[in-house]
Coordinates of C-alpha atoms and ligand atoms in Angstrom, one line a residue:
M13 CA -3.5 6.7 -57.8
H14 CA -0.8 8.4 -55.8
C15 CA -1.5 9.7 -52.4
S16 CA 0.5 12.9 -53.2
R17 CA -1.9 13.7 -56.0
I18 CA -4.9 13.0 -53.8
R19 CA -3.5 15.3 -51.1
T20 CA -2.9 18.1 -53.6
A21 CA -6.5 17.8 -54.7
L22 CA -7.7 17.7 -51.1
S23 CA -5.7 20.8 -50.3
A24 CA -7.2 22.6 -53.3
R25 CA -10.7 21.5 -52.2
L26 CA -10.1 22.8 -48.7
D27 CA -9.0 26.1 -50.1
G28 CA -12.0 26.3 -52.3
E29 CA -9.9 25.9 -55.4
E30 CA -10.5 23.8 -58.5
P31 CA -9.2 20.2 -58.1
P32 CA -6.5 19.1 -60.6
P33 CA -7.9 17.7 -63.9
G34 CA -9.2 14.2 -63.6
L35 CA -9.6 14.3 -59.8
T36 CA -13.3 14.6 -59.2
P37 CA -14.7 14.8 -55.7
G38 CA -16.0 11.3 -56.2
R39 CA -12.5 10.0 -56.9
L40 CA -11.2 11.8 -53.8
D41 CA -13.9 10.3 -51.6
D42 CA -13.2 6.9 -53.2
H43 CA -9.6 7.1 -52.3
L44 CA -10.3 8.4 -48.8
A45 CA -12.6 5.5 -48.2
G46 CA -9.7 3.1 -48.9
C47 CA -6.7 5.1 -47.6
R48 CA -6.4 5.7 -43.9
D49 CA -3.3 7.8 -44.3
C50 CA -5.0 10.3 -46.6
R51 CA -8.1 10.4 -44.2
Q52 CA -5.8 11.4 -41.4
W53 CA -4.0 13.8 -43.6
E54 CA -7.3 15.5 -44.5
V55 CA -8.3 15.7 -40.8
R56 CA -5.1 17.5 -40.0
A57 CA -5.4 19.7 -43.1
R58 CA -8.9 20.7 -42.1
A59 CA -7.8 21.5 -38.6
L60 CA -5.0 23.6 -39.8
A61 CA -7.2 25.4 -42.3
A62 CA -9.7 26.2 -39.5
G63 CA -6.9 27.5 -37.3
L64 CA -5.5 29.6 -40.1
G65 CA -9.0 31.0 -40.8
R66 CA -9.4 32.0 -37.2
A67 CA -6.0 33.5 -36.9
A68 CA -6.5 35.4 -40.1
A69 CA -9.8 36.7 -39.1
H70 CA -8.7 38.0 -35.7
P71 CA -4.9 38.4 -35.7
E72 CA -4.8 40.8 -32.8
D73 CA -7.4 38.9 -30.8
D74 CA -5.0 36.4 -29.4
P75 CA -1.3 37.0 -30.2
A76 CA -0.4 33.7 -28.5
A77 CA -2.5 31.8 -31.1
A78 CA -0.1 32.7 -33.8
D79 CA 2.7 31.0 -31.9
A80 CA 0.6 28.0 -31.2
L81 CA -0.4 27.9 -34.9
L82 CA 3.2 28.0 -36.0
A83 CA 4.1 25.2 -33.7
R84 CA 1.2 23.1 -35.1
L85 CA 2.3 23.8 -38.6
R86 CA 5.8 22.7 -37.9
A87 CA 4.5 19.5 -36.2
A88 CA 2.3 18.8 -39.2
A89 CA 5.1 19.5 -41.7
A90 CA 7.3 17.1 -39.7
G91 CA 4.9 14.3 -40.4
P92 CA 3.0 11.8 -38.3
G93 CA 6.2 10.1 -37.1
A94 CA 7.1 13.3 -35.3
S95 CA 4.2 13.1 -32.9
G96 CA 4.0 11.0 -29.8
A97 CA 7.3 12.1 -28.3
G98 CA 5.8 14.4 -25.7
T99 CA 3.3 13.0 -23.2
G100 CA 1.4 14.3 -20.2
G101 CA 0.2 17.5 -21.9
K102 CA -3.5 18.0 -21.8
R103 CA -5.3 20.5 -24.0
A104 CA -6.9 23.3 -22.2
G105 CA -10.1 24.7 -23.4
Ligands
ZN17 ZN1 -3.8 7.9 -49.9

């Protein structure tokens, strides 16, 4: 089972869409149980989905949130190897 297919299915599940044929929730969970990379990917995807949901629900609530969200999306798109360069920053809130 390829991780890319698993992640496609995980993304669909997060969006409330039907998973690709043959990829049942049980199979996804099976793969997640044995694949640390995909578990971390799902955690990031969930966080992004939650952030997107908040931003979409209250776009004018916090204009700065959109910039922060974009930055996070770029970091996520760059992959796990891109993180860790900056140190010393603490999350406020
Ligand atoms: Zn995997």
